[in-house]
């Protein structure tokens, strides 16, 4: 794995008087290898294939650490489980979610970003972050 991400996690963990355990490192590794919007349960299944002793609670706690240290973004598409994706060194994007098969499409449109800024500034509002989730049917489910 990239040592940069491990360094970010270790810095965060040290600042918060926590310990970088072998298990947390294993969860970080599995997360970094996973190029999708993964839920805690999915990541748990991946991690335990390599190390069956890691518990679901450890996966949850490590994902929380990854989110707080900004290595991961937490996503909630309203289907009852949170998902996580890489955040560190990744550019901003929004999501389209198929309500039939659960497919998640990432997109970024400069005009959407620009118009959001325009709407905000017209309201004297400064955007610090935003999420745009579009729900509907994908081309296969339509
Ligand atoms: Zn679909
Ligand atoms: Zn995404």
Tab-separated table of N, CA, C and O and ligand atoms in Angstrom, residues 98 100-103 137-138 140-141, ligand 1:
chain	number	residue	atom	x	y	z
A	98	UNK	N	-28.629	3.872	-8.657
A	98	UNK	CA	-29.771	3.155	-9.214
A	98	UNK	C	-30.567	2.529	-8.065
A	98	UNK	O	-30.023	1.753	-7.278
A	100	UNK	N	-32.843	0.423	-8.274
A	100	UNK	CA	-33.225	-0.957	-8.560
A	100	UNK	C	-32.077	-1.920	-8.234
A	100	UNK	O	-32.238	-2.848	-7.462
A	101	UNK	N	-30.901	-1.702	-8.820
A	101	UNK	CA	-29.799	-2.654	-8.650
A	101	UNK	C	-28.691	-2.133	-7.739
A	101	UNK	O	-27.765	-2.867	-7.404
A	102	UNK	N	-28.777	-0.872	-7.333
A	102	UNK	CA	-27.789	-0.339	-6.396
A	102	UNK	C	-26.504	0.153	-7.034
A	102	UNK	O	-25.580	0.564	-6.341
A	103	UNK	N	-26.457	0.107	-8.362
A	103	UNK	CA	-25.268	0.599	-9.064
A	103	UNK	C	-24.993	2.067	-8.726
A	103	UNK	O	-25.920	2.874	-8.633
A	137	UNK	N	-33.005	5.206	-12.198
A	137	UNK	CA	-32.756	3.883	-12.767
A	137	UNK	C	-31.607	3.938	-13.756
A	137	UNK	O	-31.556	4.841	-14.595
A	138	UNK	N	-30.718	2.959	-13.670
A	138	UNK	CA	-29.594	2.912	-14.597
A	138	UNK	C	-30.053	2.361	-15.944
A	138	UNK	O	-31.193	1.915	-16.074
A	140	UNK	N	-29.470	-0.293	-17.484
A	140	UNK	CA	-29.867	-1.715	-17.518
A	140	UNK	C	-31.205	-1.964	-16.833
A	140	UNK	O	-31.901	-2.912	-17.163
A	141	UNK	N	-31.547	-1.149	-15.866
A	141	UNK	CA	-32.790	-1.367	-15.105
A	141	UNK	C	-33.976	-0.595	-15.670
A	141	UNK	O	-35.121	-0.839	-15.293
B	1	LIG	ZN1	-29.714	-0.557	-12.116
